[in-house]
CSV table of C-alpha atoms in Angstrom, one decimal:
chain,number,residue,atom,x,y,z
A,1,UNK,CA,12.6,7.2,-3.5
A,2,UNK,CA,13.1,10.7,-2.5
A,3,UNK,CA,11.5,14.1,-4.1
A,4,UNK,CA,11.7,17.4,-4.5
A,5,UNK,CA,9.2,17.3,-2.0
A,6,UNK,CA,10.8,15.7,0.7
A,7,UNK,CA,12.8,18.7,1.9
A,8,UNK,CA,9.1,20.4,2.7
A,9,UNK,CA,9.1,20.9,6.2
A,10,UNK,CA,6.5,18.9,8.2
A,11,UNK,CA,4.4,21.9,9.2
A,12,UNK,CA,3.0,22.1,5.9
A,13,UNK,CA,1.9,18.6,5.7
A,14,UNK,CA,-1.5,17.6,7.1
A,15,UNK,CA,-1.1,16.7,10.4
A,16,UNK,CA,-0.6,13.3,11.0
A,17,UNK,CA,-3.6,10.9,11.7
A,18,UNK,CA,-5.7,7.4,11.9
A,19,UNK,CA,-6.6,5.4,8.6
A,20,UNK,CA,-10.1,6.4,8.1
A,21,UNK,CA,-8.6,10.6,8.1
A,22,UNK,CA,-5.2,9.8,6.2
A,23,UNK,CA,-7.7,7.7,3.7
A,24,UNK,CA,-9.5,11.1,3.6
A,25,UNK,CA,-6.7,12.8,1.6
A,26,UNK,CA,-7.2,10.5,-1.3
A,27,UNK,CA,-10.2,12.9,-2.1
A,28,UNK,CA,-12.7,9.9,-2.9
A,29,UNK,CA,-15.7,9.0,-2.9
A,30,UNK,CA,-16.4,8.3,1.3
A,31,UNK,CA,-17.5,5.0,0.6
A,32,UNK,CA,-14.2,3.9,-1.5
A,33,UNK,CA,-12.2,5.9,1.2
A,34,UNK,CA,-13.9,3.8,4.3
A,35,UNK,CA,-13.2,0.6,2.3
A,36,UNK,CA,-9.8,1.7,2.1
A,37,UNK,CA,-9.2,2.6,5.9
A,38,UNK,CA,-10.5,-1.0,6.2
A,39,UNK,CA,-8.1,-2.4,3.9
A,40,UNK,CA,-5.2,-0.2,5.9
A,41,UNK,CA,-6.2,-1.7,9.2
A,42,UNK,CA,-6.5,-5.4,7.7
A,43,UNK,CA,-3.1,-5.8,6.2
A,44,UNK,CA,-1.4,-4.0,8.8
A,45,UNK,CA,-2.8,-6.6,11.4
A,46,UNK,CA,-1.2,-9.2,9.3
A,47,UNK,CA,1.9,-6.9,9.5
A,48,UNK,CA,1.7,-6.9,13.4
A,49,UNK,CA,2.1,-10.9,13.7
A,50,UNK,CA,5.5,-10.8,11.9
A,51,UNK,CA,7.0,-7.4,13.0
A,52,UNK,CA,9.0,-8.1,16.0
A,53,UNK,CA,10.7,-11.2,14.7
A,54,UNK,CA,15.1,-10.5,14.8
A,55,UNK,CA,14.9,-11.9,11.2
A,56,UNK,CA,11.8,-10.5,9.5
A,57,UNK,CA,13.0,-7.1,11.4
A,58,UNK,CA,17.0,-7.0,9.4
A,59,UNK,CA,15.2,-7.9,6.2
A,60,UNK,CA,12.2,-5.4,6.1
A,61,UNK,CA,14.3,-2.3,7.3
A,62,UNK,CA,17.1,-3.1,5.4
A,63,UNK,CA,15.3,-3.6,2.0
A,64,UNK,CA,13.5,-0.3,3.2
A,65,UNK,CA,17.1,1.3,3.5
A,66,UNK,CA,18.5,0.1,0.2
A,67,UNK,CA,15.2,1.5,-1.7
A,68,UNK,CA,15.8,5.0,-0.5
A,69,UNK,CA,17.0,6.7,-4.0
A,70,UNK,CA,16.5,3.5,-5.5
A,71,UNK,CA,20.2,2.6,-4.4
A,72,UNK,CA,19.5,-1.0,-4.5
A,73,UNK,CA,18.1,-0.7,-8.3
A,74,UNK,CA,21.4,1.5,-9.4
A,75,UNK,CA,24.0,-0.8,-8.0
A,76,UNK,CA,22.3,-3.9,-9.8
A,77,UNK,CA,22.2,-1.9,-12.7
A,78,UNK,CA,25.9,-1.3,-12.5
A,79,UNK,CA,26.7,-4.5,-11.7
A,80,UNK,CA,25.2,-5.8,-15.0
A,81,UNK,CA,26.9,-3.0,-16.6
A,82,UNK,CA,30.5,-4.5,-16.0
A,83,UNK,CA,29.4,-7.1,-18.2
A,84,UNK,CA,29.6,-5.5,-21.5
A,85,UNK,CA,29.8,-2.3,-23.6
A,86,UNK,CA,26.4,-3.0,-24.3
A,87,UNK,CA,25.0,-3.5,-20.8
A,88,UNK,CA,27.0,-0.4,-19.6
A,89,UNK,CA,24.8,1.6,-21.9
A,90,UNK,CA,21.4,0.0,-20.5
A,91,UNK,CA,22.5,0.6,-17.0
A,92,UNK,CA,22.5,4.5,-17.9
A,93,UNK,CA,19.0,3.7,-19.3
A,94,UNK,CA,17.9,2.0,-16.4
A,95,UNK,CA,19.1,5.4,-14.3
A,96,UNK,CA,17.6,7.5,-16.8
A,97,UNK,CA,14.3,5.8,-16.7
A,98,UNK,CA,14.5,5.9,-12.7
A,99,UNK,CA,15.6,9.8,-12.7
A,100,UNK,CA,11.9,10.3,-14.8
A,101,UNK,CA,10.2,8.1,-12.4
A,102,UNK,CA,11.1,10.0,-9.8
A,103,UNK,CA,10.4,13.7,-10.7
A,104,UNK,CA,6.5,12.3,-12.1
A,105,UNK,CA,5.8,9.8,-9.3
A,106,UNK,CA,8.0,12.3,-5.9
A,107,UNK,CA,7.6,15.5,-7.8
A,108,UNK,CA,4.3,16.0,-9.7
A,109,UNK,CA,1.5,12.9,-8.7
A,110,UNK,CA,2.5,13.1,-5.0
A,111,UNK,CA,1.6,16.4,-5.3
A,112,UNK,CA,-2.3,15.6,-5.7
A,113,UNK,CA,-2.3,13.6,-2.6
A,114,UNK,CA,-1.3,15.2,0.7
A,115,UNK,CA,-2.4,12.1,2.4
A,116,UNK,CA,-0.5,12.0,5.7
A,117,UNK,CA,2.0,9.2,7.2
A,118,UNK,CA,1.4,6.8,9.8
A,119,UNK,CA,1.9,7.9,12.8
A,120,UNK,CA,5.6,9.1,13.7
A,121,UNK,CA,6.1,8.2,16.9
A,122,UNK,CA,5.7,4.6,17.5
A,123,UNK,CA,8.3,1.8,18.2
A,124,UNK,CA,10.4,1.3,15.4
A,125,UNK,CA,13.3,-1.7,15.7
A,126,UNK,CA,15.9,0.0,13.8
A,127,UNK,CA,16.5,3.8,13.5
A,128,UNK,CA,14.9,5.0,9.3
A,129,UNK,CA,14.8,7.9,7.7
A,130,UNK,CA,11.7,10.1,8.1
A,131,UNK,CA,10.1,11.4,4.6
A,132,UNK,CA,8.7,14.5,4.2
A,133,UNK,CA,6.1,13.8,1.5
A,134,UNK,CA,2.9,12.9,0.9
A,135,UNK,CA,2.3,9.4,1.7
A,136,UNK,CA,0.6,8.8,-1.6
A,137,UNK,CA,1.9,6.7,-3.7
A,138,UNK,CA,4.9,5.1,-2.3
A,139,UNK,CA,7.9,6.1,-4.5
A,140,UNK,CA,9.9,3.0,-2.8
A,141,UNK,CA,7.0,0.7,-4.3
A,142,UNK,CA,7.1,2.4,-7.5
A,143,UNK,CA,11.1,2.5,-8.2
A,144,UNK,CA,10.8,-0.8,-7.5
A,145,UNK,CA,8.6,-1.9,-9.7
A,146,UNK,CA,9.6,0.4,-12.2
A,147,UNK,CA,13.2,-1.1,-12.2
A,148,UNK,CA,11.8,-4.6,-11.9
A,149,UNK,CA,10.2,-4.1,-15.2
A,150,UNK,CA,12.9,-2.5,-17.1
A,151,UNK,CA,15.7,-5.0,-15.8
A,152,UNK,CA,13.7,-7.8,-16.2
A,153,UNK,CA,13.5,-7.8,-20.4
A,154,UNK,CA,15.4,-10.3,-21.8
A,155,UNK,CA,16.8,-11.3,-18.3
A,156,UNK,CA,16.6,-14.8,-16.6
A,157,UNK,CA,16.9,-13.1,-13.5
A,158,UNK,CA,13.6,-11.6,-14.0
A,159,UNK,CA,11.9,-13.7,-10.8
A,160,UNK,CA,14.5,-12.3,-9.2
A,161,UNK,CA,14.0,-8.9,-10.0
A,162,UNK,CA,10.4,-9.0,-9.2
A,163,UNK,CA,10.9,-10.5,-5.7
A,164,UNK,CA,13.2,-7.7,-4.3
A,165,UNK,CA,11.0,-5.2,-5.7
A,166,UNK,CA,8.1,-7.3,-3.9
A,167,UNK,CA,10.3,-7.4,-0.5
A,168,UNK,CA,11.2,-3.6,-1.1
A,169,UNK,CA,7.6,-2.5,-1.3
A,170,UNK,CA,6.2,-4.5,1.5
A,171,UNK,CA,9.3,-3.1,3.8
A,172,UNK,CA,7.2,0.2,4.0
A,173,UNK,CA,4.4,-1.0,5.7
A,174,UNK,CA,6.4,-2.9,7.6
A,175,UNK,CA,8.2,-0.4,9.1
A,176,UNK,CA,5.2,1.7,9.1
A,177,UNK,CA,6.3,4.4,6.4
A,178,UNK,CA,3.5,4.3,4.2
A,179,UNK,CA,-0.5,3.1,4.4
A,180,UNK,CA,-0.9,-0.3,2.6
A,181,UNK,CA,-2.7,0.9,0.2
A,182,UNK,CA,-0.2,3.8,-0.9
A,183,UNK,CA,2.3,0.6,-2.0
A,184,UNK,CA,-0.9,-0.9,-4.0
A,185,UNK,CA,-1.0,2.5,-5.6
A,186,UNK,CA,2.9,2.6,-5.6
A,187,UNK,CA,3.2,-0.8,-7.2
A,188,UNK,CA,0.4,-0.4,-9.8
A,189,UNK,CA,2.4,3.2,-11.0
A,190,UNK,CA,5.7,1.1,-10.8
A,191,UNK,CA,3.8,-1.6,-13.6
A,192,UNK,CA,2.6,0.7,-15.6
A,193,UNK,CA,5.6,3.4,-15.8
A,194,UNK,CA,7.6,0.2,-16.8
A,195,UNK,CA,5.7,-0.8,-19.9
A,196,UNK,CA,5.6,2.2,-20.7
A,197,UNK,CA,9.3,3.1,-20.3
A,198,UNK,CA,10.0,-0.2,-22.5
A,199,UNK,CA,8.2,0.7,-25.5
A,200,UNK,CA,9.2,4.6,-25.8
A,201,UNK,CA,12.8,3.3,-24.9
A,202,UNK,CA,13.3,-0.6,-26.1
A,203,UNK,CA,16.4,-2.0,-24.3
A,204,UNK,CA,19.2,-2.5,-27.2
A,205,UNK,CA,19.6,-5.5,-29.2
């Protein structure tokens, strides 16, 4: 999702650079931070055997696409929104909840991290838009999951929810935005900010 941060100019981000130096950034302990390079460099080789495919390729960067300013989550909530009075009101819930995610997870926790990108300039299939931020925690990954959580109570679409939210997340690696482990992070925010989201603001009965 984007930030207030994304606007900062690239010179006063951390130069860009491998796993073990962008794991660096996370400001752990060095033998977490090594485990976590490893971890990078494991799931992106996984990533490698699939990126290149003509299929794999249109689904990755557009899910990537539709998950910048969590466009994707705002048009489903809409679309449930034509359903009812009632529903109409929980889709400006759902984009209120999304409006706090973003300011705490782009604005304020990214913040922490300066962890850098992966490298820039590297084939990409498609033409994407080029964040600004810290790497750390993916906001894609954490509107996603976010949503997912929110949109899911008292839906039967719920599996649905959570596998375009899955697909959304993984798109960043695969089109080598963000470290693997910053969607981890991403995800596990995205979880918890939902639950959390639900109980201070119950969906109506």
């Amino acid at each position: 999702m984007p930030s207030p941060t994304e606007a900062v100019d690239a010179a006063e981000l951390p130069p860009v650079a491998g796993g073990v130096e962008a794991a660096a950034a996370l400001k752990l302990p060095t033998g977490i931070r090594k485990r976590i390079a490893d971890f990078d460099a494991t799931v992106e080789s996984k990533f490698d055997l699939l990126r290149g495919h003509p299929i794999a390729d249109r689904i990755f960067y557009t899910a990537s696409e539709v998950g910048d300013f969590a466009l994707i989550w705002h048009m489903i909530a809409a679309g449930r929104g034509l359903r009812s009075d009632r529903d109409a009101n929980d889709a400006l819930r759902v984009a209120a909840i999304l409006g706090a995610e973003t300011i705490l997870v782009n604005g304020v926790i990214k913040s922490f991290f300066r962890r850098t990108r992966p490298d820039w300039e590297q084939h990409r299939a498609f033409r994407i838009r080029r964040p600004r931020s810290s790497s750390f925690p993916s906001g894609h990954a954490s509107s996603a999951f976010t949503a997912a959580g929110v949109l899911s109570q008292d839906d039967p679409l719920w599996p649905l929810f959570y596998a375009v939210a899955a697909v959304v997340a993984a798109s960043r690696v695969y089109v080598k935005i963000h470290h693997p482990s910053d969607v981890v992070a991403g995800i596990a925010t995205g979880v918890v900010l939902a639950r959390v989201a639900r109980r201070i603001w119950p969906k109506a009965e």
